[in-house]
Amino acid sequence: MEMEDTYIRFDWAMKHMLRDKANFDILEGFVSVLLGEEIKIEEILESESNQDSENDKFNRVDIKAKNSHGHIILVEVQLTRQLHYLQRILYGACKAITEHMSLGDKYDKVKKVYSISILYCDYGQGDDYVYHGQTRFKGIHTGNDLLVSTKEDGVIVQHLPREVFPEYYLVRVNVYDKLPETPLDEWMTYLKTGKVREDTRTPGLQEVKEKLRYLSMTARERRAYDEHLDTIRVQNDVLDTAWTEGHQEGREEGRAEGRAEGLAEGRAEGRAEAKRDFARNLITIGVPNDIIMKSTGLTVEEIEALRNDLKQ
């Protein structure tokens, strides 16, 4: 890629630039293209994972925003594979709802939440690069959607469940592999390669070209940004290697047992040992306990025992 065509990656921009009101138009463009409707960001809301820390490079990057309709929009970048990912994004959506209700509020204060996950790691199998999920109540015999009547401000209002329940978007950056044909494709190309078409008219990407040029960074910012990219490459190599080796050991231990019960026990022990091997690798590169717990499912006591074993 020619240097003049290089733009700052979206995950870095989210963490360091897009919380500035002057740059809301970039985030608005991406969310508008994804959701298929014009979105205006009113404010960036506080969130624990928005805070900088010495372990930021291992954490997801996210923005929690409120749009002009009062809906909450969660935008996350997931850089490394994590166990129980679906449960985590469900928890994040529920947490966003409860954080913005005061004690004693009526249920009509519940906010609609859009959870958008930009995945730079592989989760599951599928032939599309964007997946959308929402809650629907359908008749098991008729297939009709349930329409719920509620009373708001003295008026009877009808709602579909999907107008109230959270919606989820999984954006699979790594599997995108095509020439851009639509505004969403142009955004996918930028997310994956950092490239933006010179003649783009896609919302948000014109602003990317104006505000996220790599060469516009100071020398200090550029060094920090380059180190960020190097760290991501290294940690993904380590995590993928540990995951692959652990699963291979689990399969080999399972095959070693001839009887049916031995096979089941071998597989179970193999999976457990795979988690421990994975955790040992994370400990070795200095990953803190809370991240290891999320990545492996091990308890803090089990992790501390592995730390002590490695010291001996």
Tab-separated table of C-alpha atoms in Angstrom:
chain	number	residue	atom	x	y	z
A	1	MET	CA	0.000	0.000	0.000
A	2	GLU	CA	1.363	3.453	-0.864
A	3	MET	CA	2.010	5.567	2.203
A	4	GLU	CA	-0.330	8.344	1.035
A	5	ASP	CA	-3.196	5.819	0.900
A	6	THR	CA	-2.670	4.609	4.470
A	7	TYR	CA	-5.282	5.431	7.097
A	8	ILE	CA	-5.366	4.724	10.813
A	9	ARG	CA	-7.108	1.476	11.747
A	10	PHE	CA	-10.638	1.813	13.100
A	11	ASP	CA	-9.842	0.140	16.436
A	12	TRP	CA	-7.122	2.689	17.171
A	13	ALA	CA	-9.343	5.572	16.085
A	14	MET	CA	-12.161	4.357	18.354
A	15	LYS	CA	-9.902	4.354	21.361
A	16	HIS	CA	-8.041	7.593	20.747
A	17	MET	CA	-10.086	9.810	18.431
A	18	LEU	CA	-13.759	8.969	17.909
A	19	ARG	CA	-14.828	10.063	21.399
A	20	ASP	CA	-14.117	13.626	20.318
A	21	LYS	CA	-17.380	15.283	19.218
A	22	ALA	CA	-15.565	16.732	16.206
A	23	ASN	CA	-15.069	13.160	14.952
A	24	PHE	CA	-18.561	11.796	15.614
A	25	ASP	CA	-19.257	11.950	11.869
A	26	ILE	CA	-16.924	8.981	11.259
A	27	LEU	CA	-18.753	6.778	13.766
A	28	GLU	CA	-22.132	8.053	12.548
A	29	GLY	CA	-21.226	7.088	8.997
A	30	PHE	CA	-20.268	3.525	9.896
A	31	VAL	CA	-23.325	2.895	12.087
A	32	SER	CA	-25.678	4.509	9.555
A	33	VAL	CA	-24.392	2.311	6.725
A	34	LEU	CA	-24.602	-0.833	8.871
A	35	LEU	CA	-28.096	-0.180	10.267
A	36	GLY	CA	-29.472	1.215	7.011
A	37	GLU	CA	-30.760	4.429	8.566
A	38	GLU	CA	-29.302	7.824	9.350
A	39	ILE	CA	-27.803	7.845	12.839
A	40	LYS	CA	-26.774	10.957	14.760
A	41	ILE	CA	-24.567	10.477	17.817
A	42	GLU	CA	-25.591	12.799	20.624
A	43	GLU	CA	-22.966	11.833	23.185
A	44	ILE	CA	-20.436	9.216	24.195
A	45	LEU	CA	-21.459	7.488	27.414
A	46	GLU	CA	-19.114	6.366	30.147
A	47	SER	CA	-18.203	2.683	30.223
A	48	GLU	CA	-15.678	0.697	32.266
A	49	SER	CA	-13.993	-0.685	29.183
A	50	ASN	CA	-13.552	2.818	27.763
A	51	GLN	CA	-10.961	3.566	30.427
A	52	ASP	CA	-7.266	3.361	29.603
A	53	SER	CA	-5.170	0.863	31.552
A	54	GLU	CA	-1.801	-0.820	31.274
A	55	ASN	CA	-3.528	-3.928	29.912
A	56	ASP	CA	-5.487	-2.132	27.194
A	57	LYS	CA	-3.783	-4.093	24.432
A	58	PHE	CA	-5.509	-7.265	25.645
A	59	ASN	CA	-8.960	-5.748	26.108
A	60	ARG	CA	-11.688	-5.163	23.614
A	61	VAL	CA	-12.013	-1.598	22.412
A	62	ASP	CA	-15.498	-0.185	22.627
A	63	ILE	CA	-17.628	2.911	22.414
A	64	LYS	CA	-20.977	3.340	24.072
A	65	ALA	CA	-23.033	6.121	22.494
A	66	LYS	CA	-26.554	7.513	22.511
A	67	ASN	CA	-28.254	8.508	19.286
A	68	SER	CA	-30.850	11.179	18.594
A	69	HIS	CA	-33.680	8.701	19.386
A	70	GLY	CA	-32.242	7.954	22.835
A	71	HIS	CA	-31.163	4.453	21.767
A	72	ILE	CA	-27.861	3.092	23.094
A	73	ILE	CA	-25.309	1.935	20.532
A	74	LEU	CA	-22.447	-0.317	21.618
A	75	VAL	CA	-19.563	-0.606	19.150
A	76	GLU	CA	-16.822	-3.088	20.045
A	77	VAL	CA	-13.684	-4.255	18.326
A	78	GLN	CA	-12.667	-7.802	19.282
A	79	LEU	CA	-9.018	-8.423	18.407
A	80	THR	CA	-8.514	-11.912	19.879
A	81	ARG	CA	-10.646	-15.024	20.250
A	82	GLN	CA	-12.518	-15.304	23.543
A	83	LEU	CA	-14.531	-18.094	25.139
A	84	HIS	CA	-18.254	-17.536	25.738
A	85	TYR	CA	-18.314	-14.571	23.362
A	86	LEU	CA	-22.063	-14.650	22.733
A	87	GLN	CA	-22.730	-14.651	26.460
A	88	ARG	CA	-20.419	-11.680	26.865
A	89	ILE	CA	-22.156	-9.509	24.272
A	90	LEU	CA	-25.522	-10.441	25.807
A	91	TYR	CA	-24.199	-9.361	29.202
A	92	GLY	CA	-22.899	-6.113	27.681
A	93	ALA	CA	-26.291	-5.252	26.201
A	94	CYS	CA	-28.104	-6.029	29.465
A	95	LYS	CA	-25.573	-4.004	31.442
A	96	ALA	CA	-26.067	-1.020	29.134
A	97	ILE	CA	-29.822	-1.170	29.744
A	98	THR	CA	-29.551	-1.309	33.530
A	99	GLU	CA	-26.813	1.335	33.740
A	100	HIS	CA	-29.157	3.899	32.236
A	101	MET	CA	-32.126	3.245	34.492
A	102	SER	CA	-32.485	4.864	37.890
A	103	LEU	CA	-33.808	3.050	40.936
A	104	GLY	CA	-37.595	3.188	40.819
A	105	ASP	CA	-37.819	3.966	37.098
A	106	LYS	CA	-40.751	2.412	35.279
A	107	TYR	CA	-40.029	-0.128	32.588
A	108	ASP	CA	-40.901	2.344	29.864
A	109	LYS	CA	-37.496	3.893	30.588
A	110	VAL	CA	-35.734	0.812	29.164
A	111	LYS	CA	-33.532	1.871	26.258
A	112	LYS	CA	-33.284	0.108	22.921
A	113	VAL	CA	-29.727	-1.226	22.478
A	114	TYR	CA	-27.788	-1.962	19.296
A	115	SER	CA	-24.720	-4.122	19.921
A	116	ILE	CA	-22.184	-3.986	17.071
A	117	SER	CA	-19.145	-6.270	17.253
A	118	ILE	CA	-16.311	-5.776	14.768
A	119	LEU	CA	-14.436	-9.089	14.848
A	120	TYR	CA	-10.804	-9.339	13.771
A	121	CYS	CA	-10.741	-12.962	14.949
A	122	ASP	CA	-12.657	-16.052	13.852
A	123	TYR	CA	-15.876	-17.091	15.582
A	124	GLY	CA	-17.852	-20.024	14.299
A	125	GLN	CA	-18.630	-20.830	10.692
A	126	GLY	CA	-20.703	-19.018	8.100
A	127	ASP	CA	-20.518	-17.762	4.539
A	128	ASP	CA	-21.373	-14.111	5.241
A	129	TYR	CA	-19.252	-11.308	6.667
A	130	VAL	CA	-22.063	-9.567	8.589
A	131	TYR	CA	-24.679	-11.312	10.740
A	132	HIS	CA	-27.681	-9.677	12.375
A	133	GLY	CA	-29.770	-11.057	15.216
A	134	GLN	CA	-32.843	-9.752	17.030
A	135	THR	CA	-35.548	-11.040	19.324
A	136	ARG	CA	-38.814	-11.974	17.621
A	137	PHE	CA	-41.895	-13.684	19.028
A	138	LYS	CA	-43.554	-15.749	16.293
A	139	GLY	CA	-46.607	-17.930	16.459
A	140	ILE	CA	-45.549	-21.566	16.283
A	141	HIS	CA	-48.582	-22.382	14.139
A	142	THR	CA	-49.236	-19.205	12.135
A	143	GLY	CA	-45.724	-17.742	11.946
A	144	ASN	CA	-47.166	-14.288	12.703
A	145	ASP	CA	-45.214	-11.778	14.774
A	146	LEU	CA	-46.689	-10.894	18.153
A	147	LEU	CA	-47.799	-7.258	18.374
A	148	VAL	CA	-47.862	-5.994	21.955
A	149	SER	CA	-50.119	-3.128	23.040
A	150	THR	CA	-48.870	-0.834	25.792
A	151	LYS	CA	-50.105	2.415	27.315
A	152	GLU	CA	-47.715	5.353	27.012
A	153	ASP	CA	-48.611	8.907	28.036
A	154	GLY	CA	-52.284	7.978	28.102
A	155	VAL	CA	-52.204	6.566	24.574
A	156	ILE	CA	-52.342	2.921	23.523
A	157	VAL	CA	-49.224	2.164	21.458
A	158	GLN	CA	-48.422	-1.082	19.660
A	159	HIS	CA	-44.870	-2.442	19.596
A	160	LEU	CA	-43.174	-5.370	17.942
A	161	PRO	CA	-40.753	-7.076	20.346
A	162	ARG	CA	-37.845	-6.290	18.026
A	163	GLU	CA	-38.549	-2.581	18.578
A	164	VAL	CA	-37.743	-3.045	22.264
A	165	PHE	CA	-35.248	-5.893	22.593
A	166	PRO	CA	-31.534	-5.484	21.772
A	167	GLU	CA	-30.244	-6.132	18.270
A	168	TYR	CA	-26.839	-7.652	17.550
A	169	TYR	CA	-24.526	-7.218	14.585
A	170	LEU	CA	-21.419	-9.382	14.146
A	171	VAL	CA	-19.056	-7.892	11.562
A	172	ARG	CA	-16.517	-10.560	10.529
A	173	VAL	CA	-13.631	-8.552	9.109
A	174	ASN	CA	-11.297	-11.479	8.451
A	175	VAL	CA	-13.716	-13.353	6.179
A	176	TYR	CA	-14.475	-10.354	3.955
A	177	ASP	CA	-12.838	-11.001	0.579
A	178	LYS	CA	-14.449	-9.220	-2.357
A	179	LEU	CA	-14.307	-6.065	-4.417
A	180	PRO	CA	-16.461	-3.348	-2.849
A	181	GLU	CA	-19.833	-2.887	-4.519
A	182	THR	CA	-21.892	-1.248	-1.778
A	183	PRO	CA	-21.260	1.361	0.932
A	184	LEU	CA	-21.034	-1.460	3.496
A	185	ASP	CA	-18.444	-3.215	1.310
A	186	GLU	CA	-16.403	-0.010	1.227
A	187	TRP	CA	-16.468	0.123	5.002
A	188	MET	CA	-15.447	-3.556	5.185
A	189	THR	CA	-12.511	-2.836	2.870
A	190	TYR	CA	-11.360	-0.017	5.112
A	191	LEU	CA	-11.777	-2.118	8.278
A	192	LYS	CA	-9.676	-4.912	6.784
A	193	THR	CA	-7.039	-3.086	4.739
A	194	GLY	CA	-7.031	0.557	5.802
A	195	LYS	CA	-7.784	1.567	2.205
A	196	VAL	CA	-10.425	4.069	1.141
A	197	ARG	CA	-11.509	4.695	-2.449
A	198	GLU	CA	-10.373	8.069	-3.716
A	199	ASP	CA	-13.847	8.864	-5.099
A	200	THR	CA	-15.821	7.495	-2.134
A	201	ARG	CA	-19.139	9.077	-1.228
A	202	THR	CA	-19.883	6.586	1.540
A	203	PRO	CA	-20.924	8.259	4.826
A	204	GLY	CA	-18.041	8.381	7.278
A	205	LEU	CA	-15.326	7.339	4.836
A	206	GLN	CA	-14.911	10.830	3.409
A	207	GLU	CA	-14.242	11.943	6.988
A	208	VAL	CA	-11.821	9.037	7.462
A	209	LYS	CA	-9.790	10.352	4.537
A	210	GLU	CA	-9.774	13.825	6.024
A	211	LYS	CA	-9.052	12.979	9.667
A	212	LEU	CA	-7.375	9.575	9.909
A	213	ARG	CA	-4.358	9.904	7.632
A	214	TYR	CA	-1.379	7.976	8.980
A	215	LEU	CA	1.044	10.679	7.872
A	216	SER	CA	-0.852	13.355	9.805
A	217	MET	CA	0.133	11.731	13.113
A	218	THR	CA	3.017	13.094	15.139
A	219	ALA	CA	6.163	10.975	15.302
A	220	ARG	CA	5.257	9.952	18.858
A	221	GLU	CA	1.696	8.981	17.889
A	222	ARG	CA	2.989	7.014	14.919
A	223	ARG	CA	5.409	5.031	17.100
A	224	ALA	CA	2.620	4.211	19.566
A	225	TYR	CA	0.317	3.206	16.720
A	226	ASP	CA	2.958	0.974	15.079
A	227	GLU	CA	3.691	-0.675	18.433
A	228	HIS	CA	-0.051	-1.308	18.833
A	229	LEU	CA	-0.167	-3.143	15.491
A	230	ASP	CA	2.956	-5.171	16.354
A	231	THR	CA	1.461	-6.150	19.712
A	232	ILE	CA	-1.745	-7.355	18.059
A	233	ARG	CA	0.202	-9.513	15.582
A	234	VAL	CA	2.377	-11.049	18.293
A	235	GLN	CA	-0.430	-11.789	20.733
A	236	ASN	CA	-2.609	-13.313	18.006
A	237	ASP	CA	0.266	-15.567	16.930
A	238	VAL	CA	0.806	-16.694	20.535
A	239	LEU	CA	-2.892	-17.229	21.243
A	240	ASP	CA	-3.548	-19.103	17.992
A	241	THR	CA	-0.529	-21.350	18.544
A	242	ALA	CA	-1.541	-22.125	22.123
A	243	TRP	CA	-5.132	-22.824	21.077
A	244	THR	CA	-4.137	-25.114	18.225
A	245	GLU	CA	-1.569	-27.058	20.260
A	246	GLY	CA	-3.963	-27.454	23.170
A	247	HIS	CA	-6.763	-28.824	21.002
A	248	GLN	CA	-4.367	-31.190	19.254
A	249	GLU	CA	-3.216	-32.582	22.608
A	250	GLY	CA	-6.838	-32.991	23.639
A	251	ARG	CA	-7.640	-35.001	20.520
A	252	GLU	CA	-4.553	-37.199	20.945
A	253	GLU	CA	-5.360	-37.980	24.574
A	254	GLY	CA	-8.928	-38.841	23.604
A	255	ARG	CA	-7.790	-41.215	20.871
A	256	ALA	CA	-5.356	-42.967	23.232
A	257	GLU	CA	-8.226	-44.575	25.178
A	258	GLY	CA	-9.711	-47.672	23.545
A	259	ARG	CA	-12.881	-48.089	25.535
A	260	ALA	CA	-15.876	-45.770	25.113
A	261	GLU	CA	-15.684	-44.419	28.659
A	262	GLY	CA	-11.938	-43.970	28.321
A	263	LEU	CA	-12.460	-42.051	25.092
A	264	ALA	CA	-14.915	-39.690	26.783
A	265	GLU	CA	-12.612	-39.212	29.760
A	266	GLY	CA	-9.647	-38.659	27.483
A	267	ARG	CA	-11.477	-35.999	25.525
A	268	ALA	CA	-12.628	-34.250	28.673
A	269	GLU	CA	-9.151	-34.307	30.194
A	270	GLY	CA	-7.699	-33.253	26.854
A	271	ARG	CA	-9.974	-30.218	26.736
A	272	ALA	CA	-9.088	-29.344	30.316
A	273	GLU	CA	-5.366	-29.679	29.609
A	274	ALA	CA	-5.788	-27.561	26.468
A	275	LYS	CA	-7.224	-24.777	28.627
A	276	ARG	CA	-4.330	-25.097	31.071
A	277	ASP	CA	-1.756	-24.998	28.254
A	278	PHE	CA	-3.491	-21.980	26.804
A	279	ALA	CA	-3.403	-20.287	30.219
A	280	ARG	CA	0.308	-21.104	30.683
A	281	ASN	CA	1.100	-19.364	27.402
A	282	LEU	CA	-0.886	-16.312	28.447
A	283	ILE	CA	0.851	-16.235	31.829
A	284	THR	CA	4.227	-16.424	30.111
A	285	ILE	CA	3.550	-13.291	28.027
A	286	GLY	CA	2.262	-11.370	31.057
A	287	VAL	CA	-1.507	-11.439	30.528
A	288	PRO	CA	-3.367	-10.531	33.766
A	289	ASN	CA	-5.663	-12.974	35.554
A	290	ASP	CA	-8.961	-11.350	34.560
A	291	ILE	CA	-8.173	-11.668	30.852
A	292	ILE	CA	-6.986	-15.280	31.298
A	293	MET	CA	-10.225	-16.108	33.125
A	294	LYS	CA	-12.296	-14.698	30.236
A	295	SER	CA	-10.188	-16.454	27.612
A	296	THR	CA	-10.012	-19.911	29.209
A	297	GLY	CA	-12.875	-20.259	31.661
A	298	LEU	CA	-10.429	-21.182	34.447
A	299	THR	CA	-10.921	-19.863	37.978
A	300	VAL	CA	-8.483	-17.441	39.559
A	301	GLU	CA	-7.388	-20.209	41.914
A	302	GLU	CA	-6.547	-22.517	39.004
A	303	ILE	CA	-4.634	-19.731	37.274
A	304	GLU	CA	-2.652	-18.914	40.405
A	305	ALA	CA	-1.765	-22.596	40.780
A	306	LEU	CA	-0.396	-22.587	37.227
A	307	ARG	CA	1.589	-19.433	37.982
A	308	ASN	CA	3.145	-21.121	41.013
A	309	ASP	CA	4.000	-24.230	38.979
A	310	LEU	CA	5.759	-22.081	36.364
A	311	LYS	CA	7.855	-20.417	39.055
A	312	GLN	CA	9.174	-23.757	40.342
